[in-house]
Each structure stands twice: as C-alpha cells, then as structure tokens.
C-alpha cells in the first residue's frame, strides 16, 4: 500500500530546515562577534567644531576593548598646535577625548587621518563644523583611513554617509535581526509577513525620529534590556504556536510587531545619537539612516528566504526543528537579557 505524503508537512519541514540553517549561522556569528571583535564593529567618532576664528574644539570617541581604548589617533596634514591638554573620560563602552586646537593654516584643504584605523575592523565617522555654518561629514574605513576636508559638503555626500551607517548598524545589530527572524517564524504567508514587517518599520521609524529630534527619549540601558526581553517573548510565542495555542502575537502579529517596533526604534536612536548628526542637515541624515536600516533589514529577509528556498530543494527537516530554532533564539536573547539587566545596576 502506498503511503500518501502530506505536502503541508513537507513545506513546514522545509521551512524548519531554513530556520535551522538561519539560526545556526546567526548564533555562530553572534557568539564569535562577542568573543572576538564585537567592540570593533562600533565606529569611532571624530568631531571638530570651530568656535573662534581658526580655533576648534575636538572630540574623539573611540571604542573600548575591555579596559583599553582602540589605539587610534587623529592627525592633520597642516600646521596645527594644541591649545589645551587632552582630557579623557570613559563613557559606557567608549573612551571620549576632548581638547582644543589652533590652526596655523586653513583647515579646509587639509588631510585628516585616523591613524591606526587601518589595523582595526571598525570605521570612523568624521564631522567638521565651521563657524560660517558649513559642515562636512565623512566615513573613514580601514582601507581609506584619511580624507581631504573640503570647505563645504553636498547633500548627496551627507545622504550616502548616513545611508551606509544605517545599513552597517542593522547588519551588525544581531538583536534586531533575531527579532525579525523570530517574527518570520510566527508569520506564515508572504502577505502577512509584509504586513508585519511594515508595521515594525513604521513603528521604529516613529520612535527613531522622535528620539533623534529630542521629542521623546528613554535611557539606553533599559531600552537595550527590553529589546533583548522582546526577543525572548517572540521566541516563546513561536513555541506556543507550535503547541496549538493562541495569543495576540499569533492572531495579529502586525500589532505586536508595531508595539515592539516602537521599542526597537529607541535602540536605533541610541546608535544614531552616538554617531551625531550634522546640524544643518538633520532631516536628510535622519532619512538616510532610516532608509539604510530598512535596506539592511530587507536584505536580511531576502537572504533568509533565498537560503530557505535553497535548502528546501535538498532536505526535509522535521517540524520540531521550528521549536528548536525558537529555543535557540530564546537562549541567546535570555543571555543578552541577563547581561544587560546586570549592566543596568552596576
């Protein structure tokens, strides 16, 4: 007697195969990033602001590795003398240095170099503000650790700089990606997925804008802890769904995606606040950063679906793998929750 194959079980099993592949990859990436170079993916930040003619306040923020800062130094090609001693102070997981300089020749046209950047895995965002209102923002990389300071900057250059920062933030934002991945486990059907992802996007865009413009803010450490807890809650909902139970997240996932999206938006705002915004181009920089976040998020979803499709052509994994994937997400997120809650009370 031939046995009929239930195609729905095969599809769900194949979906689970994609989930196992996805979360094995993400779990390995998260663990290795924490152990090896997690601190190096955060960018350095160099701010140079003109006060009196030819006198500038310099602020240089560099990531910390344990109790030591990355060995980065800001250098200029022209003649510059230091007016005040360099004052260093720790600020969370970064070291902030500030001092004043006087230029003996125009700063515009000089080459700014973040020496030591070529030996790291991080970038450096440089922002120069002249007394006449002109600003210049540029992203330096290990392969291109220097740039020439122009007298002014085009809107397109500002847009490209912050667009890249938005993409980079979401690509290395494993907590945000794990939340989206958990959401993909709950939502079945591309129409529902589009609806849920759109709700998440709209929500975090609202809070990102409000927090960046100073209309509504929350302390960063509680926000980061709550983001980790939100991932645990989504993972738990996946398990509930696989057991045949119902909840708001299962019946109306877009509602939950919107609610948690508001929270995640404050996390994005914290990252953007650390980078700083050009005062004359705040709306443009904010728009570019937000678009970059969305492009990174959509790229992640697309890669996940492509990986899922590829694995479905090769193997059939039991549906219990979906629950295993949810537990994998929950374990990682629970670890982050404890770590971040502990940091709140240090």
Protein backbone atom coordinates (compact mmCIF):
# COMPACT_ATOMS: atom_id res chain seq x y z
CA UNK A 1 0.00 0.00 0.00
CA UNK A 2 1.38 3.36 -0.95
CA UNK A 3 1.56 5.99 1.68
CA UNK A 4 0.36 9.46 0.80
CA UNK A 5 2.81 12.25 1.58
CA UNK A 6 1.32 15.27 3.31
CA UNK A 7 2.77 18.16 1.31
CA UNK A 8 1.95 20.68 4.05
CA UNK A 9 4.16 18.77 6.48
CA UNK A 10 6.93 18.76 3.88
CA UNK A 11 6.61 22.51 3.38
CA UNK A 12 6.63 23.17 7.11
CA UNK A 13 9.56 20.79 7.49
CA UNK A 14 11.43 22.57 4.74
CA UNK A 15 10.62 25.87 6.38
CA UNK A 16 12.11 24.49 9.58
CA UNK A 17 15.22 23.48 7.65
CA UNK A 18 15.68 27.06 6.63
CA UNK A 19 15.16 28.16 10.20
CA UNK A 20 17.81 25.77 11.50
CA UNK A 21 20.26 26.98 8.84
CA UNK A 22 19.48 30.61 9.62
CA UNK A 23 19.80 30.42 13.37
CA UNK A 24 22.86 28.21 13.38
CA UNK A 25 24.53 30.87 11.25
CA UNK A 26 23.28 33.77 13.36
CA UNK A 27 24.12 32.09 16.66
CA UNK A 28 27.67 31.40 15.50
CA UNK A 29 28.02 34.97 14.25
CA UNK A 30 26.70 36.42 17.49
CA UNK A 31 28.95 34.29 19.69
CA UNK A 32 32.08 34.92 17.62
CA UNK A 33 31.37 38.63 17.42
CA UNK A 34 31.04 38.83 21.19
CA UNK A 35 34.21 36.83 21.78
CA UNK A 36 36.46 38.26 19.12
CA UNK A 37 35.68 41.68 17.76
CA UNK A 38 32.28 42.85 18.98
CA UNK A 39 33.70 46.12 20.21
CA UNK A 40 35.47 46.81 16.94
CA UNK A 41 32.32 46.94 14.81
CA UNK A 42 31.22 50.10 16.61
CA UNK A 43 32.55 53.13 14.75
CA UNK A 44 34.88 55.75 16.17
CA UNK A 45 33.67 59.34 16.02
CA UNK A 46 35.73 62.49 15.46
CA UNK A 47 34.02 65.89 15.84
CA UNK A 48 35.85 69.15 15.01
CA UNK A 49 33.90 72.36 15.68
CA UNK A 50 35.12 75.87 15.02
CA UNK A 51 34.42 78.40 17.77
CA UNK A 52 36.63 81.45 17.43
CA UNK A 53 38.32 82.01 14.04
CA UNK A 54 40.89 79.23 13.43
CA UNK A 55 40.22 77.69 16.85
CA UNK A 56 38.49 74.34 17.08
CA UNK A 57 37.07 72.07 19.78
CA UNK A 58 37.96 68.45 19.10
CA UNK A 59 36.03 65.46 20.47
CA UNK A 60 37.30 61.97 19.67
CA UNK A 61 35.26 58.94 20.75
CA UNK A 62 36.88 55.51 20.31
CA UNK A 63 35.52 52.02 21.16
CA UNK A 64 36.90 50.22 24.19
CA UNK A 65 38.29 46.70 24.26
CA UNK A 66 37.96 45.72 27.88
CA UNK A 67 39.65 48.49 29.84
CA UNK A 68 41.73 49.74 26.91
CA UNK A 69 40.70 52.01 24.04
CA UNK A 70 41.50 51.22 20.43
CA UNK A 71 44.87 52.70 19.50
CA UNK A 72 43.54 55.45 17.23
CA UNK A 73 44.98 58.95 16.80
CA UNK A 74 43.56 61.92 14.90
CA UNK A 75 46.21 63.62 12.74
CA UNK A 76 46.11 66.57 10.33
CA UNK A 77 48.39 67.32 7.41
CA UNK A 78 48.63 71.08 8.05
CA UNK A 79 50.22 73.05 10.84
CA UNK A 80 48.09 72.80 13.97
CA UNK A 81 49.02 73.50 17.58
CA UNK A 82 47.30 72.06 20.63
CA UNK A 83 45.89 74.79 22.89
CA UNK A 84 44.68 72.65 25.82
CA UNK A 85 45.71 69.24 27.21
CA UNK A 86 43.75 66.19 26.07
CA UNK A 87 41.11 65.21 28.65
CA UNK A 88 40.00 61.57 28.59
CA UNK A 89 36.89 60.13 30.22
CA UNK A 90 35.16 56.75 29.81
CA UNK A 91 31.60 56.82 28.54
CA UNK A 92 29.99 53.39 28.60
CA UNK A 93 31.93 51.16 26.21
CA UNK A 94 33.83 54.04 24.63
CA UNK A 95 36.59 56.47 25.60
CA UNK A 96 35.91 60.15 24.93
CA UNK A 97 38.84 62.53 24.49
CA UNK A 98 38.44 66.29 24.14
CA UNK A 99 40.86 69.16 23.56
CA UNK A 100 41.20 72.46 21.69
CA UNK A 101 43.50 73.28 18.78
CA UNK A 102 44.51 76.34 16.78
CA UNK A 103 45.18 76.07 13.05
CA UNK A 104 48.13 77.99 11.61
CA UNK A 105 46.77 77.49 8.10
CA UNK A 106 43.17 76.89 6.88
CA UNK A 107 41.62 73.61 7.99
CA UNK A 108 39.73 73.33 4.70
CA UNK A 109 42.01 71.59 2.25
CA UNK A 110 43.93 69.69 4.92
CA UNK A 111 44.04 65.91 5.09
CA UNK A 112 42.57 64.31 8.23
CA UNK A 113 43.88 60.86 9.15
CA UNK A 114 42.68 58.48 11.85
CA UNK A 115 45.98 56.72 12.38
CA UNK A 116 45.66 53.09 13.47
CA UNK A 117 42.29 52.63 11.78
CA UNK A 118 43.97 50.51 9.14
CA UNK A 119 44.75 47.93 11.84
CA UNK A 120 41.14 47.53 13.02
CA UNK A 121 37.80 46.22 11.79
CA UNK A 122 35.92 49.42 12.55
CA UNK A 123 35.12 52.68 10.76
CA UNK A 124 35.41 56.29 11.87
CA UNK A 125 32.82 58.98 11.27
CA UNK A 126 34.38 62.44 10.96
CA UNK A 127 32.32 65.64 11.25
CA UNK A 128 33.75 69.13 10.79
CA UNK A 129 31.63 72.22 11.61
CA UNK A 130 32.90 75.61 10.50
CA UNK A 131 31.90 78.89 12.12
CA UNK A 132 30.13 80.04 8.93
CA UNK A 133 27.66 77.15 9.19
CA UNK A 134 29.26 74.86 6.62
CA UNK A 135 29.67 71.24 7.68
CA UNK A 136 31.45 68.20 6.32
CA UNK A 137 30.79 64.59 7.28
CA UNK A 138 32.73 61.61 6.01
CA UNK A 139 33.18 57.93 6.82
CA UNK A 140 36.74 56.67 7.05
CA UNK A 141 37.50 52.96 6.75
CA UNK A 142 40.50 50.67 7.37
CA UNK A 143 41.20 50.71 3.63
CA UNK A 144 40.77 54.52 3.40
CA UNK A 145 41.65 55.98 6.83
CA UNK A 146 42.09 59.56 5.58
CA UNK A 147 40.24 62.20 3.56
CA UNK A 148 40.64 65.80 2.45
CA UNK A 149 38.47 68.31 4.34
CA UNK A 150 36.52 70.48 1.86
CA UNK A 151 35.11 73.90 2.66
CA UNK A 152 31.56 72.54 2.33
CA UNK A 153 29.74 69.32 1.52
CA UNK A 154 26.95 68.36 -0.85
CA UNK A 155 23.64 66.97 0.37
CA UNK A 156 24.33 63.80 -1.60
CA UNK A 157 27.55 63.16 0.32
CA UNK A 158 25.69 63.52 3.64
CA UNK A 159 22.97 61.16 2.41
CA UNK A 160 25.42 58.46 1.31
CA UNK A 161 27.41 58.66 4.56
CA UNK A 162 24.39 58.16 6.83
CA UNK A 163 22.79 55.63 4.50
CA UNK A 164 25.86 53.44 4.89
CA UNK A 165 25.82 53.90 8.66
CA UNK A 166 22.20 52.74 8.80
CA UNK A 167 22.95 49.63 6.77
CA UNK A 168 26.01 48.86 8.89
CA UNK A 169 24.08 49.29 12.12
CA UNK A 170 21.38 46.77 11.20
CA UNK A 171 23.84 44.29 9.67
CA UNK A 172 25.76 44.13 12.96
CA UNK A 173 22.64 44.55 15.11
CA UNK A 174 22.18 40.87 15.92
CA UNK A 175 19.43 41.60 18.45
CA UNK A 176 17.30 43.46 15.90
CA UNK A 177 17.88 40.74 13.31
CA UNK A 178 16.95 37.99 15.77
CA UNK A 179 13.67 39.78 16.47
CA UNK A 180 12.88 39.97 12.74
CA UNK A 181 13.83 36.31 12.35
CA UNK A 182 11.52 35.34 15.22
CA UNK A 183 8.76 37.34 13.59
CA UNK A 184 9.31 35.39 10.38
CA UNK A 185 8.82 32.16 12.31
CA UNK A 186 5.44 33.30 13.61
CA UNK A 187 4.08 34.79 10.40
CA UNK A 188 3.05 32.35 7.68
CA UNK A 189 2.33 33.68 4.21
CA UNK A 190 4.08 36.49 2.40
CA UNK A 191 1.12 38.89 2.67
CA UNK A 192 1.06 38.61 6.46
CA UNK A 193 4.84 38.88 6.56
CA UNK A 194 4.78 42.11 4.53
CA UNK A 195 2.11 43.50 6.84
CA UNK A 196 4.07 42.62 10.00
CA UNK A 197 7.40 43.90 8.68
CA UNK A 198 5.74 47.12 7.51
CA UNK A 199 4.22 47.63 10.96
CA UNK A 200 7.64 47.08 12.56
CA UNK A 201 9.22 49.53 10.11
CA UNK A 202 6.64 52.26 10.65
CA UNK A 203 6.86 51.91 14.42
CA UNK A 204 10.63 52.10 14.77
CA UNK A 205 10.72 54.96 12.27
CA UNK A 206 8.37 56.93 14.55
CA UNK A 207 10.43 56.48 17.70
CA UNK A 208 13.74 56.88 15.86
CA UNK A 209 12.60 60.26 14.58
CA UNK A 210 11.10 61.40 17.90
CA UNK A 211 14.16 60.36 19.92
CA UNK A 212 16.66 61.83 17.47
CA UNK A 213 14.86 65.19 17.43
CA UNK A 214 14.60 65.18 21.23
CA UNK A 215 10.82 64.90 21.37
CA UNK A 216 10.84 61.64 23.37
CA UNK A 217 13.83 59.81 24.84
CA UNK A 218 14.49 56.78 27.02
CA UNK A 219 17.70 55.73 28.82
CA UNK A 220 19.76 53.46 26.59
CA UNK A 221 20.47 50.63 29.04
CA UNK A 222 16.81 49.88 29.92
CA UNK A 223 15.96 50.08 26.22
CA UNK A 224 18.66 47.56 25.30
CA UNK A 225 17.48 45.22 28.08
CA UNK A 226 13.87 45.46 26.94
CA UNK A 227 14.87 44.75 23.33
CA UNK A 228 16.51 41.50 24.46
CA UNK A 229 13.41 40.62 26.51
CA UNK A 230 11.20 41.30 23.48
CA UNK A 231 13.15 38.66 21.54
CA UNK A 232 12.61 36.14 24.35
CA UNK A 233 8.88 36.88 24.23
CA UNK A 234 8.72 36.37 20.45
CA UNK A 235 10.60 33.06 20.77
CA UNK A 236 8.10 31.95 23.42
CA UNK A 237 5.23 32.82 21.08
CA UNK A 238 6.72 30.56 18.41
CA UNK A 239 6.70 27.65 20.85
CA UNK A 240 3.11 28.44 21.89
CA UNK A 241 2.03 28.48 18.25
CA UNK A 242 3.64 25.11 17.54
CA UNK A 243 1.74 23.67 20.51
CA UNK A 244 -1.54 24.81 19.02
CA UNK A 245 -2.11 27.69 21.44
CA UNK A 246 -3.33 31.16 20.55
CA UNK A 247 -2.25 34.64 21.57
CA UNK A 248 -2.27 38.18 20.22
CA UNK A 249 1.14 37.67 18.57
CA UNK A 250 -0.18 34.63 16.71
CA UNK A 251 -3.59 36.01 15.74
CA UNK A 252 -2.44 39.56 14.97
CA UNK A 253 1.36 39.56 14.56
CA UNK A 254 1.41 43.03 12.99
CA UNK A 255 0.07 44.52 16.25
CA UNK A 256 2.88 43.00 18.29
CA UNK A 257 5.41 43.92 15.60
CA UNK A 258 4.27 47.54 15.80
CA UNK A 259 4.43 47.62 19.62
CA UNK A 260 7.91 46.16 19.78
CA UNK A 261 8.98 48.26 16.80
CA UNK A 262 8.41 51.37 18.91
CA UNK A 263 10.88 49.96 21.44
CA UNK A 264 13.48 48.99 18.84
CA UNK A 265 13.30 52.48 17.38
CA UNK A 266 14.75 53.88 20.62
CA UNK A 267 17.62 51.43 20.19
CA UNK A 268 18.30 52.71 16.67
CA UNK A 269 18.13 56.27 18.00
CA UNK A 270 20.79 55.47 20.59
CA UNK A 271 23.17 54.31 17.88
CA UNK A 272 22.45 57.38 15.75
CA UNK A 273 22.91 59.63 18.77
CA UNK A 274 26.39 58.19 19.31
CA UNK A 275 27.29 58.98 15.71
CA UNK A 276 26.00 62.53 15.88
CA UNK A 277 24.05 64.47 13.27
CA UNK A 278 25.13 67.38 11.09
CA UNK A 279 23.24 70.36 12.48
CA UNK A 280 22.44 71.82 9.08
CA UNK A 281 21.27 68.52 7.59
CA UNK A 282 19.47 66.72 10.42
CA UNK A 283 16.34 65.74 8.41
CA UNK A 284 18.43 64.46 5.49
CA UNK A 285 20.82 62.49 7.71
CA UNK A 286 17.90 61.04 9.69
CA UNK A 287 16.11 60.00 6.50
CA UNK A 288 19.26 58.42 5.07
CA UNK A 289 19.99 56.47 8.28
CA UNK A 290 16.41 55.20 8.41
CA UNK A 291 16.49 54.13 4.78
CA UNK A 292 19.80 52.36 5.43
CA UNK A 293 18.27 50.45 8.33
CA UNK A 294 15.37 49.37 6.11
CA UNK A 295 17.63 48.32 3.25
CA UNK A 296 19.69 46.22 5.64
CA UNK A 297 16.55 44.69 7.12
CA UNK A 298 15.09 43.86 3.69
CA UNK A 299 18.42 42.38 2.59
CA UNK A 300 18.40 40.14 5.67
CA UNK A 301 14.85 38.95 4.92
CA UNK A 302 15.72 38.34 1.26
CA UNK A 303 18.84 36.34 2.14
CA UNK A 304 16.83 34.28 4.62
CA UNK A 305 14.17 33.46 2.04
CA UNK A 306 16.81 32.61 -0.58
CA UNK A 307 18.56 30.32 1.91
CA UNK A 308 15.22 28.75 2.77
CA UNK A 309 14.40 28.11 -0.87
CA UNK A 310 17.82 26.55 -1.47
CA UNK A 311 17.55 24.18 1.48
CA UNK A 312 14.01 23.16 0.51
CA UNK A 313 15.47 21.76 -2.69
CA UNK A 314 17.81 19.48 -0.75
CA UNK A 315 16.42 18.23 2.55
CA UNK A 316 13.29 17.76 4.60
CA UNK A 317 13.73 18.54 8.31
CA UNK A 318 11.05 17.55 10.88
CA UNK A 319 8.73 20.34 12.00
CA UNK A 320 10.13 20.07 15.52
CA UNK A 321 13.10 21.99 14.18
CA UNK A 322 10.94 25.13 14.32
CA UNK A 323 10.65 24.72 18.08
CA UNK A 324 14.38 24.03 18.30
CA UNK A 325 15.03 27.25 16.39
CA UNK A 326 12.76 29.18 18.76
CA UNK A 327 14.65 27.78 21.75
CA UNK A 328 17.94 28.77 20.13
CA UNK A 329 16.68 32.34 19.73
CA UNK A 330 15.32 32.38 23.26
CA UNK A 331 18.55 31.12 24.81
CA UNK A 332 20.67 33.77 23.10
CA UNK A 333 18.16 36.52 23.93
CA UNK A 334 17.85 35.35 27.55
CA UNK A 335 21.63 35.58 27.89
CA UNK A 336 21.55 39.11 26.50
CA UNK A 337 18.67 39.99 28.86
CA UNK A 338 20.58 38.90 31.95
CA UNK A 339 23.76 40.59 30.76
CA UNK A 340 22.01 43.88 30.02
CA UNK A 341 19.91 43.87 33.19
CA UNK A 342 23.09 43.25 35.18
CA UNK A 343 24.76 46.21 33.45
CA UNK A 344 21.84 48.46 34.46
CA UNK A 345 22.64 48.08 38.15
CA UNK A 346 26.43 48.33 38.03
